[in-house]
mmCIF file of C-alpha atoms and ligand atoms in Angstrom:
data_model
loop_
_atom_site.group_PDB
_atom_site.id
_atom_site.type_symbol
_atom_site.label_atom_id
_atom_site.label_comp_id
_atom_site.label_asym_id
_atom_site.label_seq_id
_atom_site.Cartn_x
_atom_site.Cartn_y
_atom_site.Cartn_z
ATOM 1 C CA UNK S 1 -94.393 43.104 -7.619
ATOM 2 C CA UNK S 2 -97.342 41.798 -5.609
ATOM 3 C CA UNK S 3 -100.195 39.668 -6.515
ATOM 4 C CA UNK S 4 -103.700 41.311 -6.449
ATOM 5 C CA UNK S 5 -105.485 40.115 -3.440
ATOM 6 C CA UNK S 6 -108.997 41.615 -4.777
ATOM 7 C CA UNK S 7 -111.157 38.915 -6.244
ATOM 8 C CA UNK S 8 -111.691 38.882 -10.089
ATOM 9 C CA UNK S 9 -112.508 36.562 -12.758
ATOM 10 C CA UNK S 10 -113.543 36.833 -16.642
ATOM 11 C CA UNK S 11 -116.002 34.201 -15.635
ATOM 12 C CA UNK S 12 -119.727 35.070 -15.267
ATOM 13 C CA UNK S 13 -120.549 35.409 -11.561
ATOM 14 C CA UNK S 14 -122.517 32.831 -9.322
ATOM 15 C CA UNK S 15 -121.132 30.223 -12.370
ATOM 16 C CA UNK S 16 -120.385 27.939 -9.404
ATOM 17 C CA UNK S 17 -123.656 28.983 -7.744
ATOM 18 C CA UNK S 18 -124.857 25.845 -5.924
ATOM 19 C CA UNK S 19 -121.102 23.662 -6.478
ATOM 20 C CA UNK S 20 -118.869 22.820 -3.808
ATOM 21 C CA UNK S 21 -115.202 22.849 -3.989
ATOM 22 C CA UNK S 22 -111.844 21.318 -1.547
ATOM 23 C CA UNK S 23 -108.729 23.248 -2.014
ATOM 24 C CA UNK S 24 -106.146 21.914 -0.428
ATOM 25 C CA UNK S 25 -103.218 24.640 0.245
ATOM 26 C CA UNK S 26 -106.395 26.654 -0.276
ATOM 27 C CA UNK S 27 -105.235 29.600 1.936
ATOM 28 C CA UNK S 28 -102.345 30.581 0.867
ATOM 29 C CA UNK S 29 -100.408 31.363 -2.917
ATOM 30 C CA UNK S 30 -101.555 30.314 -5.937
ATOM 31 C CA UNK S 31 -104.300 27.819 -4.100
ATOM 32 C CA UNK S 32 -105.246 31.084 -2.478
ATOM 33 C CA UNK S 33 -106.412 32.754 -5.456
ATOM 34 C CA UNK S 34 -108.113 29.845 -6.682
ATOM 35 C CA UNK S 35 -110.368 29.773 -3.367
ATOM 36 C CA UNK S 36 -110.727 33.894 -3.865
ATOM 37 C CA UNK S 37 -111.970 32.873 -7.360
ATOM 38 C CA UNK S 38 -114.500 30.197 -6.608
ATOM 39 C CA UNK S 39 -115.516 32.138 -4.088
ATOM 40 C CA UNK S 40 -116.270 35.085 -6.045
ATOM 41 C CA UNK S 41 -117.923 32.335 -8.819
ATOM 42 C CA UNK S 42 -120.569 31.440 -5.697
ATOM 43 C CA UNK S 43 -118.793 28.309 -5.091
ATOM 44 C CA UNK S 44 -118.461 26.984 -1.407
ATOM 45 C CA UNK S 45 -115.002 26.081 -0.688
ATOM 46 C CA UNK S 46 -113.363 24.130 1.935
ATOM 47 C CA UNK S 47 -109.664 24.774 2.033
ATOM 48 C CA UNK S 48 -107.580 22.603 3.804
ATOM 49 C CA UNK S 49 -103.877 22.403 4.641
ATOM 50 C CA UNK S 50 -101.681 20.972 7.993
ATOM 51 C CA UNK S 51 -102.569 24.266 10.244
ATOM 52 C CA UNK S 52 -105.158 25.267 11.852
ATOM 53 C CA UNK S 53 -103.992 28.400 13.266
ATOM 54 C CA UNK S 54 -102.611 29.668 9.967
ATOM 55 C CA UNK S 55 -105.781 28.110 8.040
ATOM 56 C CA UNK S 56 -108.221 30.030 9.895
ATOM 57 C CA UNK S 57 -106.045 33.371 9.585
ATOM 58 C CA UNK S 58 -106.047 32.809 6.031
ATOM 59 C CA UNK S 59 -109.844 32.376 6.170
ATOM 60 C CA UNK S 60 -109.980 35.566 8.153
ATOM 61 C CA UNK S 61 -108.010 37.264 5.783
ATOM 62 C CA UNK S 62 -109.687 36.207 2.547
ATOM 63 C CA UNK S 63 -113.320 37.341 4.248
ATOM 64 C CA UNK S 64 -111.882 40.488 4.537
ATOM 65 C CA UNK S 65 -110.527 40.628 0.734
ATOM 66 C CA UNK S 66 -114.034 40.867 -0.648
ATOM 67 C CA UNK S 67 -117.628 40.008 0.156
ATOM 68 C CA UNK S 68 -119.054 36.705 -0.163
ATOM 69 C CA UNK S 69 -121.299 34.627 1.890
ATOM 70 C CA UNK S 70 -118.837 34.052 4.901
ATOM 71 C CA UNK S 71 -120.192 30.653 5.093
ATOM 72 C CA UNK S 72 -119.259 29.734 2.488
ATOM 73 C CA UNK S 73 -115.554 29.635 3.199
ATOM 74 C CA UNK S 74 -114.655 26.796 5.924
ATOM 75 C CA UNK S 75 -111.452 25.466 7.000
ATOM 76 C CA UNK S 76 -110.375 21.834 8.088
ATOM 77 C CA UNK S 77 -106.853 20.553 8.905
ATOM 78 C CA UNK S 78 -105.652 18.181 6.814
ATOM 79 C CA UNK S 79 -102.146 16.283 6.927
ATOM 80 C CA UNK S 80 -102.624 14.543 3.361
ATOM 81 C CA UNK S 81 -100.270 12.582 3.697
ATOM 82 C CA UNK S 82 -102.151 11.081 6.088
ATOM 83 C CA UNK S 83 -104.907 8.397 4.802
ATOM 84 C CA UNK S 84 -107.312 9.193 7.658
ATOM 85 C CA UNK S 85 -106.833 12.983 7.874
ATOM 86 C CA UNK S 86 -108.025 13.425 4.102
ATOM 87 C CA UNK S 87 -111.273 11.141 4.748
ATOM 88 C CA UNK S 88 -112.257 12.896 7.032
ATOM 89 C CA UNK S 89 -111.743 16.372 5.035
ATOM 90 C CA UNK S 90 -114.105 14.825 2.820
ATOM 91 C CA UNK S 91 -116.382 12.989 5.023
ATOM 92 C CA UNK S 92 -116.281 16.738 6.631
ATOM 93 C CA UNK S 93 -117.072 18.518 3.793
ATOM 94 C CA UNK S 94 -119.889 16.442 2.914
ATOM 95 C CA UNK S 95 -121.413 16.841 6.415
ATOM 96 C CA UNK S 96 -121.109 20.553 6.019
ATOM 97 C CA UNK S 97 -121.682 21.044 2.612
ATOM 98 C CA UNK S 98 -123.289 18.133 1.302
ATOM 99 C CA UNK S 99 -121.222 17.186 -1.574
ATOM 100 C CA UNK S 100 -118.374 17.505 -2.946
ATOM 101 C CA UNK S 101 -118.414 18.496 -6.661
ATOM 102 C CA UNK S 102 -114.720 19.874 -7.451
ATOM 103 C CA UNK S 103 -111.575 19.230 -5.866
ATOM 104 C CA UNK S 104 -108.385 21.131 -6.233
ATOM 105 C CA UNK S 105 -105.102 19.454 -5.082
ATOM 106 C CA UNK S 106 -103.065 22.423 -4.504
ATOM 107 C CA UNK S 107 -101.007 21.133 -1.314
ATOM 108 C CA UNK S 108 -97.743 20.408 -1.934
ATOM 109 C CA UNK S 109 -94.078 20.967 -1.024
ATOM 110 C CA UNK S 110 -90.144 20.482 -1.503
ATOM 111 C CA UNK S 111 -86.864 22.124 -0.687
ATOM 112 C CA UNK S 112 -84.590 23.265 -3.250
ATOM 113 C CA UNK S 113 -81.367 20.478 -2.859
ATOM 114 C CA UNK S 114 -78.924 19.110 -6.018
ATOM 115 C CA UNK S 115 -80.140 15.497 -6.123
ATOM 116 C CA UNK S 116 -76.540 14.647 -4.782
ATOM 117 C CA UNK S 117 -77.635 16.204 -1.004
ATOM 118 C CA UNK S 118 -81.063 14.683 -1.062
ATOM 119 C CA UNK S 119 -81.328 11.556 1.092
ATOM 120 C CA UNK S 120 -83.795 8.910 1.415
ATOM 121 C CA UNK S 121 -85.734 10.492 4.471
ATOM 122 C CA UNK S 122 -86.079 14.116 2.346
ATOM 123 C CA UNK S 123 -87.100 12.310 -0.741
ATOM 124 C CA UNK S 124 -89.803 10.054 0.312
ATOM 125 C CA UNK S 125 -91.390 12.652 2.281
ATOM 126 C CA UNK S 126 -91.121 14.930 -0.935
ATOM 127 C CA UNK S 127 -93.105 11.884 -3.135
ATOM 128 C CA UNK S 128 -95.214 11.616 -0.011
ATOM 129 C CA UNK S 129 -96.571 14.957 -0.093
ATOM 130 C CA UNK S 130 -96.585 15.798 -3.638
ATOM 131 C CA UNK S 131 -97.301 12.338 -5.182
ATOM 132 C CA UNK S 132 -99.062 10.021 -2.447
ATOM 133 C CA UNK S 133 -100.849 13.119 -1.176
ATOM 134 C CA UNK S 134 -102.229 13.627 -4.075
ATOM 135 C CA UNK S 135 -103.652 9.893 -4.993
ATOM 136 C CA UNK S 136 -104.878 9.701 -1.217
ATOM 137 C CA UNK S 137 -107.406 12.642 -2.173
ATOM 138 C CA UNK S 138 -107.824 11.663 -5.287
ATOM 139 C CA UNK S 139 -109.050 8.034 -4.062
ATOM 140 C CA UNK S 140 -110.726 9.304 -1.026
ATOM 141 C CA UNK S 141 -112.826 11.872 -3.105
ATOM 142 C CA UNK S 142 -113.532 8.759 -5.947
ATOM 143 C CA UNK S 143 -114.514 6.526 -2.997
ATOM 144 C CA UNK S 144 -116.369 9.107 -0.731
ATOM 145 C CA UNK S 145 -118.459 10.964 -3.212
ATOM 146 C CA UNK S 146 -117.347 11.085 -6.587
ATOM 147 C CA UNK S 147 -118.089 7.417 -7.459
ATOM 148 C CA UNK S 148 -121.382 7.457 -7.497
ATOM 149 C CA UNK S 149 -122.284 11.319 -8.156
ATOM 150 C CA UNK S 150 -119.283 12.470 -10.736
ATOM 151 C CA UNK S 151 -116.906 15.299 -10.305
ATOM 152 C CA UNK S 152 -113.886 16.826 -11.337
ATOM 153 C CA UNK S 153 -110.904 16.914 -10.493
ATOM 154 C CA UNK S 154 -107.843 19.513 -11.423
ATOM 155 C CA UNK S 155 -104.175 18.784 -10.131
ATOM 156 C CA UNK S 156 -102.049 21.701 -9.773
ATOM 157 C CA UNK S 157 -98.334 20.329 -10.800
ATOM 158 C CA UNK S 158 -95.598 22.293 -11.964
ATOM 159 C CA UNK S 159 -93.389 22.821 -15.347
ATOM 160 C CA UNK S 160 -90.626 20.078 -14.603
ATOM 161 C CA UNK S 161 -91.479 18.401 -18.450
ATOM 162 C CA UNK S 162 -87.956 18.550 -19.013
ATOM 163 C CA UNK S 163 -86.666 17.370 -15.717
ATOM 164 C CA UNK S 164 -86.309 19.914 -12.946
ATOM 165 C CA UNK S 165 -82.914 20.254 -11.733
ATOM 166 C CA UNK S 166 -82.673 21.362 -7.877
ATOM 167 C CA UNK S 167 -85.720 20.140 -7.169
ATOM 168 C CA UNK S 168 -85.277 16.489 -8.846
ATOM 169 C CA UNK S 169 -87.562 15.064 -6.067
ATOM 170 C CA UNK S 170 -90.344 17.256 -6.665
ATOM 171 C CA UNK S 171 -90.075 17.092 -10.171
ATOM 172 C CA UNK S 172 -90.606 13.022 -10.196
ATOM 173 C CA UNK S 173 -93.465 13.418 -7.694
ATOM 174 C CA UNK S 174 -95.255 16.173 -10.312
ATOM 175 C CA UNK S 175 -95.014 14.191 -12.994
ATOM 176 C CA UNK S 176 -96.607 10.917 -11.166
ATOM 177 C CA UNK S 177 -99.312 13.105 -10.580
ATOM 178 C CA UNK S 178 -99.314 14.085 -14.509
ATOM 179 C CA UNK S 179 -99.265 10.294 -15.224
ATOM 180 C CA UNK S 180 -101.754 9.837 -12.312
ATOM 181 C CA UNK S 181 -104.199 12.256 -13.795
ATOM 182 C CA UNK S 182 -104.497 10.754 -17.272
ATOM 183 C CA UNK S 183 -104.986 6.942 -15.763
ATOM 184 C CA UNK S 184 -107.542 8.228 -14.085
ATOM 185 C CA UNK S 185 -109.230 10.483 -16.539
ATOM 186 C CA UNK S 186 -109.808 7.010 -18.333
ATOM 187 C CA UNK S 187 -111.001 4.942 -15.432
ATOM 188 C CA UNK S 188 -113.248 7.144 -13.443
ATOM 189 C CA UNK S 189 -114.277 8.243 -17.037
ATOM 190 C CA UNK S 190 -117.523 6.457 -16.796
ATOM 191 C CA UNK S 191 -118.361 7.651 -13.014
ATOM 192 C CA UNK S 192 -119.226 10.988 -14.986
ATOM 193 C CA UNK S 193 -115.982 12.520 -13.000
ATOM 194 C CA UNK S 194 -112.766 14.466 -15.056
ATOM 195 C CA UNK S 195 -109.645 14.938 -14.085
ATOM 196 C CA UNK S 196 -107.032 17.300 -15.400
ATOM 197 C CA UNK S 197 -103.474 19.070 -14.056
ATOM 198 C CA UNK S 198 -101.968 22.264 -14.416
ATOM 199 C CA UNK S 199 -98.746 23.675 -14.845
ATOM 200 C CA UNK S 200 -97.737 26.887 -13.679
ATOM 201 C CA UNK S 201 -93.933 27.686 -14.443
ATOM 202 C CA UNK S 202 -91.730 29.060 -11.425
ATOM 203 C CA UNK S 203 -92.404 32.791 -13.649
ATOM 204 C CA UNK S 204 -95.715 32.447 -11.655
ATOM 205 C CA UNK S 205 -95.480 35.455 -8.853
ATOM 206 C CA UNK S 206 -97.275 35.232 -5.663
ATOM 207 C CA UNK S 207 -96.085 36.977 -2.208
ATOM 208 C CA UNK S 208 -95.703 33.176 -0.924
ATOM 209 C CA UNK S 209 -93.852 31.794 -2.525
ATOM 210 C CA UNK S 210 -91.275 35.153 -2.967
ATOM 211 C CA UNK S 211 -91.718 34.682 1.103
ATOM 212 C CA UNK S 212 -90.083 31.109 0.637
ATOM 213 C CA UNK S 213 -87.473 31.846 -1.984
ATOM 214 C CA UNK S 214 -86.285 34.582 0.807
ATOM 215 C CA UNK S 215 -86.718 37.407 -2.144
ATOM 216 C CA UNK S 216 -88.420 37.830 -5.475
ATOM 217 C CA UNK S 217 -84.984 38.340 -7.066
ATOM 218 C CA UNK S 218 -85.492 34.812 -8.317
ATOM 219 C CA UNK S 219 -88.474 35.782 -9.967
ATOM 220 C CA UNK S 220 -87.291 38.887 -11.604
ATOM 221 C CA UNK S 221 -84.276 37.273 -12.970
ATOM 222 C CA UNK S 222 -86.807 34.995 -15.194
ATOM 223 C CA UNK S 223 -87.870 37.569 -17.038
ATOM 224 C CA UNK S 224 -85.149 38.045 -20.052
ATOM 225 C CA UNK S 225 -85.903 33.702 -20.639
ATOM 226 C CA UNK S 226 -89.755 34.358 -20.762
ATOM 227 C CA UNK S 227 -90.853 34.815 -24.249
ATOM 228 C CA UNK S 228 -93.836 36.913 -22.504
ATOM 229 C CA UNK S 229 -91.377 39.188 -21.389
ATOM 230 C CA UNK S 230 -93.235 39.165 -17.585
ATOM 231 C CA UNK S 231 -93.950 37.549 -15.054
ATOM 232 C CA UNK S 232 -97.159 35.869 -14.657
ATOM 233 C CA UNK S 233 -99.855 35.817 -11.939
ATOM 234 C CA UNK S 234 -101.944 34.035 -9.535
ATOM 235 C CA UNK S 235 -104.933 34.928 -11.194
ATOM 236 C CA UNK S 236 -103.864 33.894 -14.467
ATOM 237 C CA UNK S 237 -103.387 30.411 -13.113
ATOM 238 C CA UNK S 238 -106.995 30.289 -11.788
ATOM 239 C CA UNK S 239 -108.732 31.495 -14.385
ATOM 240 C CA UNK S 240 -107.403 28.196 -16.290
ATOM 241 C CA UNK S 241 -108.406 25.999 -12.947
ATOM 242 C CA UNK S 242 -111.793 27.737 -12.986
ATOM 243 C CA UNK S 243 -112.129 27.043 -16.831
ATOM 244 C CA UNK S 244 -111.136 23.229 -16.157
ATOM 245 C CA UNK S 245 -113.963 22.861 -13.475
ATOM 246 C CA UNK S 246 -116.474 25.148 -15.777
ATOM 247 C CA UNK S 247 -118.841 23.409 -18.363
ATOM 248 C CA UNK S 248 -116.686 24.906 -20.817
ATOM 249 C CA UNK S 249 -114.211 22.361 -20.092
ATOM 250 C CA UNK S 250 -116.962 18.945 -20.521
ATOM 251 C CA UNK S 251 -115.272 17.293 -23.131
ATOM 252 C CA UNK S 252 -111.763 17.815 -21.226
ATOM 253 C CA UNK S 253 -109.997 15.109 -19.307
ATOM 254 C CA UNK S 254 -106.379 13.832 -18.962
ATOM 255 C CA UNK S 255 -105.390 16.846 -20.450
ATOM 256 C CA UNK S 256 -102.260 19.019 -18.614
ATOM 257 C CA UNK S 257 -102.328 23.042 -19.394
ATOM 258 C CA UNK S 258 -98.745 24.499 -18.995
ATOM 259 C CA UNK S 259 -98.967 27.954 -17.730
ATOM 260 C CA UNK S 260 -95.519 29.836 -18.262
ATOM 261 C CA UNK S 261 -96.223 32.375 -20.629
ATOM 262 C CA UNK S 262 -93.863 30.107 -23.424
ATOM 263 C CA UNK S 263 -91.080 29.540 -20.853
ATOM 264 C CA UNK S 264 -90.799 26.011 -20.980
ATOM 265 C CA UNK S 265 -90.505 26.510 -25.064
ATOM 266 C CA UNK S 266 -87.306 28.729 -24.583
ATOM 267 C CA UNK S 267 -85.808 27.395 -21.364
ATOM 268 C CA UNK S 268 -87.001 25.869 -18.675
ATOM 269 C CA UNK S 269 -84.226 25.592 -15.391
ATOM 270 C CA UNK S 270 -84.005 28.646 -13.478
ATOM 271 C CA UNK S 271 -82.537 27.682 -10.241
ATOM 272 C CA UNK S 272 -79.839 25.710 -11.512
ATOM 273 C CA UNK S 273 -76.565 26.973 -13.686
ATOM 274 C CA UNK S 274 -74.651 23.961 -14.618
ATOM 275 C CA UNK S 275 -71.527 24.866 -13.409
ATOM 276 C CA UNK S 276 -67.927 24.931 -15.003
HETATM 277 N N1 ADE J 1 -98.696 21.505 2.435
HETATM 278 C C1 ADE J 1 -97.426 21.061 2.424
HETATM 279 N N2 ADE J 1 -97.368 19.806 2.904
HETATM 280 C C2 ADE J 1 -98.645 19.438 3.213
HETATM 281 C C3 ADE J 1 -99.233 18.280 3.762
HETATM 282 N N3 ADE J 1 -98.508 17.201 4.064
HETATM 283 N N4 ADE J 1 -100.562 18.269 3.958
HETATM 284 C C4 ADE J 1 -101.298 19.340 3.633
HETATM 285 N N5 ADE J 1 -100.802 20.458 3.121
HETATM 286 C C5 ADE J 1 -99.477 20.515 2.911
#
């Protein structure tokens, strides 16, 4: 199986006509199809992720998917674990773009490990990423812009609700960032600016992450536990991002939208077989 790489969305086009957007991990996976998707909405978008080289062949590549004002698609690198890096992502999409009214924090990362062969070094930098990342652009974004012109905000997560074994780092860092997101929904409430995460299950398919998992066997092996009886797909995890950002989302905030076609109902670990 292989994820479309032809823009589409149920959404009206040129929705976004006149918004700008940051993803970060914008150029590749599921943050790629959210980019394609804004795009395709008339959104600018500034994706951002730790290298150049592969950013601007992802930018290449998505120009060539479908056509869109090529302007409208820039790049900047972006460590965000670094405090200084992710200002100036937003100080640089402002001085390209003028404003920044969404933001997307798609970046994020972990290694599969039992919790037993993590140490301290692979953790941290695991919460780093995923968790401290996250708050940096959140802040910057709040301090930069946001706080005085509104915004929104979606955090893409993942479905560790009921713990995530094999991957017990990244499942404490996603659900800061679920906590995160509904402490801020309520303060930056009155700055006009929302904030909401999604969920996507691992039964979500793109060529990316197959490419890290070394084969999409994982994937296929889901599909007798998903009560949707198939995978799902990048697309069907922006539609919901694009729906968050949309006006038909104005009375949403500090909400979290699982996207797992029921999985997380019926059973949720998929890497790990307790053993004995
Ligand atoms: N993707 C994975 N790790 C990242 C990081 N530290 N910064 C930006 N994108 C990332």
């Amino acid at each position: 199986m292989t994820s479309i790489s032809r823009a589409t969305s149920v959404f009206r086009k040129n929705l976004f006509q006149g918004k700008t957007a940051i993803v970060t991990g914008g150029g590749t996976g599921i943050g790629k199809g959210i980019t394609q998707e804004l795009l395709y909405l008339g959104c600018k978008v500034m994706i951002a992720s730790r290298k150049i080289d592969k950013l601007k062949s992802a930018a290449d590549e998505i120009k060539r998917s479908f056509d869109f004002e090529s302007e409208n698609l820039q790049f900047v690198e972006c460590n965000i674990r670094k405090e200084d890096q992710v200002k100036n992502m937003m100080q640089t999409t402002i001085e390209r773009f003028g404003k920044i009214d969404f933001l997307v924090n798609n970046s994020g990362g972990q290694f599969y490990s039992p919790a037993s062969n993590i140490n301290s070094k692979g953790f941290n930098a695991v919460i780093e990423t995923n968790l401290v990342g996250t708050f940096y652009c959140c802040k910057a974004a709040y301090d930069l812009y946001m706080k005085e012109n509104g915004g929104c905000i979606v955090n893409i997560i993942a479905n560790m609700f009921n713990g995530w074994p094999g991957m017990s780092h990244s499942g404490a860092a996603r659900a800061g960032v679920d906590n995160l997101t509904k402490s801020l929904a309520v303060e930056w409430a009155p700055n006009g600016i929302r904030i909401n995460s999604v969920a996507p299950g691992s039964s979500i398919f793109s060529d990316t992450a197959a490419a890290n998992y070394g084969s999409s066997e994982i994937f296929d092996n889901q599909i007798p536990r998903i009560p949707a009886k198939r995978l799902g797909t990048v697309e069907e995890v922006s539609g919901v991002v694009c729906y968050l950002l949309s006006p038909a989302a104005s009375f949403i905030t500090g909400e979290t939208v699982r996207i797992d076609g029921g999985q997380s109902l019926y059973s949720t670990s998929i890497l790990w077989e307790v053993p004995g």
